[in-house]
Short mmCIF file of C-alpha atoms and ligand atoms in Angstrom, two decimals:
data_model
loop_
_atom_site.label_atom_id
_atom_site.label_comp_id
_atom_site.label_asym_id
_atom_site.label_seq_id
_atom_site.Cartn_x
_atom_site.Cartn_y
_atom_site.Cartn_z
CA UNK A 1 -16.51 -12.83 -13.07
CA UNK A 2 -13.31 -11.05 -13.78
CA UNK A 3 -10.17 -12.30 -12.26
CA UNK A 4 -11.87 -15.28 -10.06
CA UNK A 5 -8.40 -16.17 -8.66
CA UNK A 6 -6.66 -13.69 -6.97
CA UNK A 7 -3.25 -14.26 -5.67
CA UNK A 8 -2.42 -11.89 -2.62
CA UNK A 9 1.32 -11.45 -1.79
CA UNK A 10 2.36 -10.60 1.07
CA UNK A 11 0.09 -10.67 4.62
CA UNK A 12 1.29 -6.76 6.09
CA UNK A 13 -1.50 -4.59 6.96
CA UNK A 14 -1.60 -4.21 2.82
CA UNK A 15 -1.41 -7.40 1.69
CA UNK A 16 -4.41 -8.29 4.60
CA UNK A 17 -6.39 -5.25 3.68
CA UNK A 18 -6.32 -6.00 -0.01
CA UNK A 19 -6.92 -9.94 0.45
CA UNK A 20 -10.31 -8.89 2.23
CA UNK A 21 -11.62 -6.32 -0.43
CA UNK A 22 -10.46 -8.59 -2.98
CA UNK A 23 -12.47 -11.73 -0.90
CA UNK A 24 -15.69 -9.23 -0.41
CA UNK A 25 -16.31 -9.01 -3.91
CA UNK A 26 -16.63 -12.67 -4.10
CA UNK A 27 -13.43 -13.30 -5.28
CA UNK A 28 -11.31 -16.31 -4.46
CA UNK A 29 -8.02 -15.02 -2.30
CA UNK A 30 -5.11 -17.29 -1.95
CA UNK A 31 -2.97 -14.88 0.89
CA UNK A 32 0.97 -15.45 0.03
CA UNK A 33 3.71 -15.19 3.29
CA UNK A 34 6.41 -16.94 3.80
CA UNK A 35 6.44 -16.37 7.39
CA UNK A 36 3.68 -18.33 9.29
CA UNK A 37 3.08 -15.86 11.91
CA UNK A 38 2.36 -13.00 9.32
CA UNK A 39 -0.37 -15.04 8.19
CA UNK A 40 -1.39 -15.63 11.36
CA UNK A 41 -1.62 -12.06 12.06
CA UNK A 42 -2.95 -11.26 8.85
CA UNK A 43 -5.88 -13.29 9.34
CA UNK A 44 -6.79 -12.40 12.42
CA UNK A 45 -6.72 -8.48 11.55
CA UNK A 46 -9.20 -9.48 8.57
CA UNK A 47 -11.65 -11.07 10.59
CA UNK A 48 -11.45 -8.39 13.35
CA UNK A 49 -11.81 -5.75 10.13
CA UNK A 50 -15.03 -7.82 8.86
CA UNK A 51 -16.59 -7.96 12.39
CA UNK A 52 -16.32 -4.08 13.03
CA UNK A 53 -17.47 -3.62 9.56
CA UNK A 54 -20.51 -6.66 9.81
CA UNK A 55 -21.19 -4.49 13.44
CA UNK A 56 -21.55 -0.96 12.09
CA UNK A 57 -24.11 -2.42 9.56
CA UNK A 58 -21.95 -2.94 6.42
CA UNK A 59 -23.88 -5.78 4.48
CA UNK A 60 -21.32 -9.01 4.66
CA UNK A 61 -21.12 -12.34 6.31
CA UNK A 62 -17.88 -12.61 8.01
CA UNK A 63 -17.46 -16.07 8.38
CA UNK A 64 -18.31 -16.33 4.73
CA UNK A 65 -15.28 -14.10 3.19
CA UNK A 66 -12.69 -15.33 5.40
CA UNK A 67 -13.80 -19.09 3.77
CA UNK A 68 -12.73 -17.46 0.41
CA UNK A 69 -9.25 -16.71 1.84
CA UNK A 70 -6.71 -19.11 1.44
CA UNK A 71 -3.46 -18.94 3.15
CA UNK A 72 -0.24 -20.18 1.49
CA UNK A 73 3.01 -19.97 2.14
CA UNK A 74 4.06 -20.47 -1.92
CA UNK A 75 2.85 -18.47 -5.18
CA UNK A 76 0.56 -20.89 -7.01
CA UNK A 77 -1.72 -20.50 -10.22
CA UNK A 78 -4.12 -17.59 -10.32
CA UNK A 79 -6.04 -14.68 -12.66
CA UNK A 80 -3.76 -11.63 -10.85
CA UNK A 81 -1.27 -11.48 -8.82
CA UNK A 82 -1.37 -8.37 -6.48
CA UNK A 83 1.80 -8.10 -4.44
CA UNK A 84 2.40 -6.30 -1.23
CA UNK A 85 5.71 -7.48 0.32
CA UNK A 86 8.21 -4.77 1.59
CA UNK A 87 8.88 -1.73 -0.34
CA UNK A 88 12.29 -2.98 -1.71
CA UNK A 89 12.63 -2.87 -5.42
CA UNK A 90 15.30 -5.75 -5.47
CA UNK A 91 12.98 -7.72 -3.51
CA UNK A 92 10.17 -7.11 -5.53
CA UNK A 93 11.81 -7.51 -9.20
CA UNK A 94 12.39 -10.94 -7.80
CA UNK A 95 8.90 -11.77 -6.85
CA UNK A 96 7.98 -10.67 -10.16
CA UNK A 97 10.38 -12.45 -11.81
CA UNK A 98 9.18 -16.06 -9.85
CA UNK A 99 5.31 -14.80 -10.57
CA UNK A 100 6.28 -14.77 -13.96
CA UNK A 101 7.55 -18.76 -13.99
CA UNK A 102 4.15 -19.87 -11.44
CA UNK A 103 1.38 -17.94 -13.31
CA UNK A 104 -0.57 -18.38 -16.28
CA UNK A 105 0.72 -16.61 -19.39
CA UNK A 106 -2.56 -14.55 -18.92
CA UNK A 107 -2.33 -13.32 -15.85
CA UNK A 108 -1.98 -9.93 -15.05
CA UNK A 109 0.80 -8.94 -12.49
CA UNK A 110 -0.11 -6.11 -10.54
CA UNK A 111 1.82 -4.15 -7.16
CA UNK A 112 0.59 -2.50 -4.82
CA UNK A 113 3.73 -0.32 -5.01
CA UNK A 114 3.83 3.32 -3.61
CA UNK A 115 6.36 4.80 -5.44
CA UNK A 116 9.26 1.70 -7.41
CA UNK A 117 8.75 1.83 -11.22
CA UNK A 118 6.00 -0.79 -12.58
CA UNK A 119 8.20 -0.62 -16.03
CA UNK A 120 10.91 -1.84 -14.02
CA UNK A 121 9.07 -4.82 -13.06
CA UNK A 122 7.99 -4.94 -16.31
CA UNK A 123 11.18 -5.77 -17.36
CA UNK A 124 11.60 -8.21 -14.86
CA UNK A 125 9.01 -10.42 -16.87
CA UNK A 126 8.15 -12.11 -19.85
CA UNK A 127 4.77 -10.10 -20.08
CA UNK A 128 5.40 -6.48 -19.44
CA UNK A 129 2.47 -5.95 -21.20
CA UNK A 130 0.41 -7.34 -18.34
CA UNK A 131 2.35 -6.06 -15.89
CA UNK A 132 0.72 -2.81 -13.71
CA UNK A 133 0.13 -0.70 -10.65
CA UNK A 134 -2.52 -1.36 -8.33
CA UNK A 135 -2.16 0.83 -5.21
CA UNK A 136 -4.32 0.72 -2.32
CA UNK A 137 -4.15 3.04 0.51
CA UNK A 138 -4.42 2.61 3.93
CA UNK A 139 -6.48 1.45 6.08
CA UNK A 140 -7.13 -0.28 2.79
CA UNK A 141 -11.05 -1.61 3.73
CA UNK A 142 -12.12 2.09 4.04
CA UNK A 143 -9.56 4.21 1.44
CA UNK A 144 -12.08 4.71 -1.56
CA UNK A 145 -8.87 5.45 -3.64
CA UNK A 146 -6.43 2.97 -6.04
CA UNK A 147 -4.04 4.29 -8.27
CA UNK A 148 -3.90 2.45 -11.48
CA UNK A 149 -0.31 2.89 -12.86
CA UNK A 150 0.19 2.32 -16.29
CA UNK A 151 4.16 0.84 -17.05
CA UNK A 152 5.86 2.07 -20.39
CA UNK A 153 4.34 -1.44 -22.15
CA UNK A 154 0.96 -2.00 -19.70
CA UNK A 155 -1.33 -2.71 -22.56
CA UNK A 156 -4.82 -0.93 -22.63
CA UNK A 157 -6.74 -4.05 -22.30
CA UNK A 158 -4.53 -4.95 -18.73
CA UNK A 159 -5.19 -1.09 -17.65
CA UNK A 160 -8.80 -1.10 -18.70
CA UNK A 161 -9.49 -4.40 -16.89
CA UNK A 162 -7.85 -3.12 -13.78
CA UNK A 163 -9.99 -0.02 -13.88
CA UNK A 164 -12.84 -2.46 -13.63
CA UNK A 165 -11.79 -4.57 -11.32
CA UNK A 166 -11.28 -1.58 -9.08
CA UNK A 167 -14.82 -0.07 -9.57
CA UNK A 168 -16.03 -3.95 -8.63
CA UNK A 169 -14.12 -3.73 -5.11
CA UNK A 170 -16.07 -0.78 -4.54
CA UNK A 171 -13.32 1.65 -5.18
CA UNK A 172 -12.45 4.66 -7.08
CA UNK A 173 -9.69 4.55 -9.69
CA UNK A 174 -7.36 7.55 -10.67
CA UNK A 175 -5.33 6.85 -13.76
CA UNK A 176 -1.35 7.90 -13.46
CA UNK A 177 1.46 7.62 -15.28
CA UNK A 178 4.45 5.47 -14.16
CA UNK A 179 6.91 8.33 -12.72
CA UNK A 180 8.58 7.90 -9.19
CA UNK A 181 5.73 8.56 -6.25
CA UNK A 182 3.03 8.92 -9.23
CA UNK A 183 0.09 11.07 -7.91
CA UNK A 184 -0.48 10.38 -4.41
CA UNK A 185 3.26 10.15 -3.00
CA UNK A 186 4.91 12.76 -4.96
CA UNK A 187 2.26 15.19 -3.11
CA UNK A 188 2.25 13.48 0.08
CA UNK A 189 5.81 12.56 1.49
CA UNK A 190 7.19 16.07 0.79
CA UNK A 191 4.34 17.20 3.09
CA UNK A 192 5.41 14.66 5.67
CA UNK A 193 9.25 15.79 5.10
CA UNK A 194 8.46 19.11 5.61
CA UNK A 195 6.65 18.46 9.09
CA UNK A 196 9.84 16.39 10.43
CA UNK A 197 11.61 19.89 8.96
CA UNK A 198 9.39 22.22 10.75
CA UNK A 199 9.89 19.54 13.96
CA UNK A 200 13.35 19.04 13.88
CA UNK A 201 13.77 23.48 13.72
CA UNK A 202 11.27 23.12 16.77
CA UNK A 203 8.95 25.44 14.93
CA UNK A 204 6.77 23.54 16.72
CA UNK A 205 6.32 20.16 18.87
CA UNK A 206 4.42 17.16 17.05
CA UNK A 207 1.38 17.34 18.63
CA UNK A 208 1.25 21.46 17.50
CA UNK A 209 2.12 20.30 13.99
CA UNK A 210 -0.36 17.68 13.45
CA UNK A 211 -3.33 19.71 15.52
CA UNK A 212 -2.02 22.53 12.80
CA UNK A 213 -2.72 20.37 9.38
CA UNK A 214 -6.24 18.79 11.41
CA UNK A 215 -7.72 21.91 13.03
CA UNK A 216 -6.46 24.81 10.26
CA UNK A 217 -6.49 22.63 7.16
CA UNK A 218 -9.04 20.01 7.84
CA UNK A 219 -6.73 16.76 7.58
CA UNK A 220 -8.21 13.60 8.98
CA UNK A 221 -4.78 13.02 10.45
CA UNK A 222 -1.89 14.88 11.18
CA UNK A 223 1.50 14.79 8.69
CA UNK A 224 3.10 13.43 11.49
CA UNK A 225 0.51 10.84 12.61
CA UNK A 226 -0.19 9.98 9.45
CA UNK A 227 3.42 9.20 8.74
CA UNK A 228 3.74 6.75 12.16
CA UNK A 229 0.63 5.05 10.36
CA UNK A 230 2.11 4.45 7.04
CA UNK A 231 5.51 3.71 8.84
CA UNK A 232 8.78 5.83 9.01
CA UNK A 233 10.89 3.35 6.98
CA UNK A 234 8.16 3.24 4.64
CA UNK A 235 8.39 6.87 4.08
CA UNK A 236 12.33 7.27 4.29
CA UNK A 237 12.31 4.50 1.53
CA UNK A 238 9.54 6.60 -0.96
CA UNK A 239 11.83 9.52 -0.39
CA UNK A 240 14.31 8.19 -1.53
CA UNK A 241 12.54 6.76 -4.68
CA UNK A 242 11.79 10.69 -5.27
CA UNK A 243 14.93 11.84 -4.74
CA UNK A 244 17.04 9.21 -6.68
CA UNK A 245 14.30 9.38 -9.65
CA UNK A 246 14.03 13.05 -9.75
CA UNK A 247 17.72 13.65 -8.78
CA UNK A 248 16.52 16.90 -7.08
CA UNK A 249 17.43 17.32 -3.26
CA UNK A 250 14.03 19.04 -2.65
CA UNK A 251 13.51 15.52 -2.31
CA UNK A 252 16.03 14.23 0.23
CA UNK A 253 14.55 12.54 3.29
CA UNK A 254 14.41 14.81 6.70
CA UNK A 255 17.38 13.85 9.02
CA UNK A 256 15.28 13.47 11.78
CA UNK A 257 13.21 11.23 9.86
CA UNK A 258 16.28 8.71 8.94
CA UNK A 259 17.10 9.02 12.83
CA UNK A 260 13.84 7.57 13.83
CA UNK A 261 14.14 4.70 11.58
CA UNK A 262 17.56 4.06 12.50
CA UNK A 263 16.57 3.95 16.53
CA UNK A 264 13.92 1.35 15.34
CA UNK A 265 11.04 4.12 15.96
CA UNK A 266 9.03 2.94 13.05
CA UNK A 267 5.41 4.32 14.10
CA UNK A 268 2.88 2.30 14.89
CA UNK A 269 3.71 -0.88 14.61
CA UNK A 270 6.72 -0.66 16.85
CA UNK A 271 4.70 1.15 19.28
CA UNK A 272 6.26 4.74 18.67
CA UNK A 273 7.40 6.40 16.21
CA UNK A 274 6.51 10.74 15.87
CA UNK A 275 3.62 9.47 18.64
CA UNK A 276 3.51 7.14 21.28
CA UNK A 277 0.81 3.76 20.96
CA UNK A 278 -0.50 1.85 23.21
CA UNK A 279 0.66 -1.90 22.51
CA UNK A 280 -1.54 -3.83 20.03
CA UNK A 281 -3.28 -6.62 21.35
N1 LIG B 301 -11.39 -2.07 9.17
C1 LIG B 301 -12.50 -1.74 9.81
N2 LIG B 301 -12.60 -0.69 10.63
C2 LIG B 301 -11.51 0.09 10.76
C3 LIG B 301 -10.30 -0.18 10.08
C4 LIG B 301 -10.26 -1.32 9.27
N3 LIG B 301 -9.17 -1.69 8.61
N4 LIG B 301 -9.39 0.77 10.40
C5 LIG B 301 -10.00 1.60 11.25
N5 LIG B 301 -11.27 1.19 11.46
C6 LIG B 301 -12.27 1.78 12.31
C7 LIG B 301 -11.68 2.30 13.60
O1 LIG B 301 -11.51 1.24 14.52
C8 LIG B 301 -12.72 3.29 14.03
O2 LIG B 301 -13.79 2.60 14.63
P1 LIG B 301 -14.69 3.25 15.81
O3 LIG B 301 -15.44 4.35 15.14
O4 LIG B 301 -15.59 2.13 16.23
O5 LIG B 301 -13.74 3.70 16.84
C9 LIG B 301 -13.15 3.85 12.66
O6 LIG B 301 -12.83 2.89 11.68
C10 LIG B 301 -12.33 5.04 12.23
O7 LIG B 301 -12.60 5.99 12.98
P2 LIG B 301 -12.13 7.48 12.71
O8 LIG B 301 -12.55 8.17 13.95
O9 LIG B 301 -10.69 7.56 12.31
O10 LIG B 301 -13.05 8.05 11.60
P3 LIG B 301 -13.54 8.04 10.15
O11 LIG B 301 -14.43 6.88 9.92
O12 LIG B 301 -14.09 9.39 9.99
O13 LIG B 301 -12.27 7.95 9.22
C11 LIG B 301 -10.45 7.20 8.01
C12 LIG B 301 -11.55 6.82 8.99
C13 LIG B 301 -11.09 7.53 6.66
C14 LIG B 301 -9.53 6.00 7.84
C15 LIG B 301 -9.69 8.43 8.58
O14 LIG B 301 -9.16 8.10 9.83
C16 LIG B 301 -8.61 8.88 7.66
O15 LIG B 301 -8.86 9.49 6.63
N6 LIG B 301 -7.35 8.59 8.01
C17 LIG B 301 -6.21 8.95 7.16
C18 LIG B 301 -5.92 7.81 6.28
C19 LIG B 301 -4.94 8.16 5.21
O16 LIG B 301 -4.60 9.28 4.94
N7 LIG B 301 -4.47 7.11 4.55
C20 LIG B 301 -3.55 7.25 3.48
C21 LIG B 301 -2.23 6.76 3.93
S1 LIG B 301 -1.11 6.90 2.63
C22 LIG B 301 -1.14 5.40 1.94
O17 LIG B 301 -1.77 4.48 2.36
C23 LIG B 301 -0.41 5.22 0.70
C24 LIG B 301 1.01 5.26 0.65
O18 LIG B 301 1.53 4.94 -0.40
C25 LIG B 301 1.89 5.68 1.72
#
């Protein structure tokens, strides 16, 4: 089997998504946090994820992928790294840099990245070469898309065996090259800046926006939902990836959107963000 090993890092609602594709092919996981209670939490939203899958009829053992997952609280020896931690490039230049020093020489190093540049943590390494995009989307167990994002020095052979791998977790890839957003982000976040636009000029209210994009342009979810799923920092921070890589101010993040994130509205998972949620349990 390709990659037996997988190092996950970072237990989010990514990291934990990824960790249980990644243990449903039959992979080994070791789950990376350095905060207890993220694992904690991680876990648990896993196994809750299997069940509701296992219920509906989708052909795995539960109890039998969560085995393969490992939590850790350290990076350790593996066959890939796939990191998930917050969308920070400092932050995530120095994970790569530490991956670099724990891993095997042959390891690849891949992130689950929306929009920072994979050649810049490239760089950050001794194997740029092996160094790549993997990004998953979200809710990660049922998103048949990854982007597989080639760096300035990703080799072939690293790209071609990520391709793989993502056809063996079930999922589709979609080649792109390494500019800031790639594919997905550079089509959706203006699209999610323009509904905080149209919200903040009250064209209309958020509920009227997102019933607009579901009902008149068949969207599973709103613009506005779907950013208070992704999270509002997330999106203020891939806007301005956009804008500082493109240096074009089509680009610049909606007020109203910074204003959220500032007041700690973050979407879901602070319990409001565009929408109001009901509490998780
Ligand atoms: N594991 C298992 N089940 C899950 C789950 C998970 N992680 N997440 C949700 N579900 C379940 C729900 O609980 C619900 O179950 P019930 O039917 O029992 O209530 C069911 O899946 C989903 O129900 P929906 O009514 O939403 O219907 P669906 O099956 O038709 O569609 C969906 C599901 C495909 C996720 C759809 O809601 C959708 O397309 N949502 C938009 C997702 C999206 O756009 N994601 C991209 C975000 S952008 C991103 O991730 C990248 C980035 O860089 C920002």
């Amino acid at each position: 089997m390709r990659f037996p090993t997988v190092l996950v890092v970072g237990a989010g609602q990514m990291g934990a998504g990824i960790a249980q594709v990644v243990a449903v092919s039959g992979r080994r996981v070791v789950l990376v946090d350095s905060a207890p209670e993220a694992l904690e939490r991680g876990l648990a939203g896993i196994r809750a994820s299997l069940e509701k899958l296992a219920a509906k009829g989708a052909p795995l053992d539960p109890a039998g992928v969560l085995a393969r997952i490992e939590p850790a609280g350290e990076l350790g020896p593996a066959d890939l790294m796939i990191e998930a931690i917050v969308e920070d490039a400092a932050a995530k230049e120095e994970l790569f840099r530490r991956a670099d020093a724990v891993l095997p020489g042959e390891a690849i190093l891949a992130s689950n990245t929306s929009s920072i540049s994979i050649t810049a943590l490239g760089a950050a390494t001794s194997r740029p070469e092996r160094v790549i995009g993997m990004h998953f989307f979200n809710p990660v167990p049922l998103m048949e898309l990854i982007e597989v994002i080639r760096g300035l020095e990703t080799a072939d052979e690293a790209a071609t065996a990520i391709v793989e791998l993502a056809r063996e977790l079930g999922k589709t890839p979609a080649e792109v090259r390494d500019f800031p957003g790639f594919a997905a982000n550079r089509i959706l976040m203006p699209l999610i800046n323009e509904a905080a636009h149209a919200l903040l000029e009250g064209v209309a209210d958020a509920e009227s926006i997102d019933r607009v994009a579901r009902l008149g342009l068949n969207h599973p979810l709103g613009p506005l939902a779907l950013a208070d799923l992704i999270g509002l920092d997330t999106c203020v921070a891939i806007m301005d990836v956009l804008h500082e890589g493109f240096g074009d101010p089509k680009f610049a993040p909606c007020p109203l959107l910074r204003q959220h994130v500032a007041a700690g509205r973050l979407g879901r998972k602070t319990g409001r963000g565009f929408h109001e949620y009901a509490p998780r349990p």
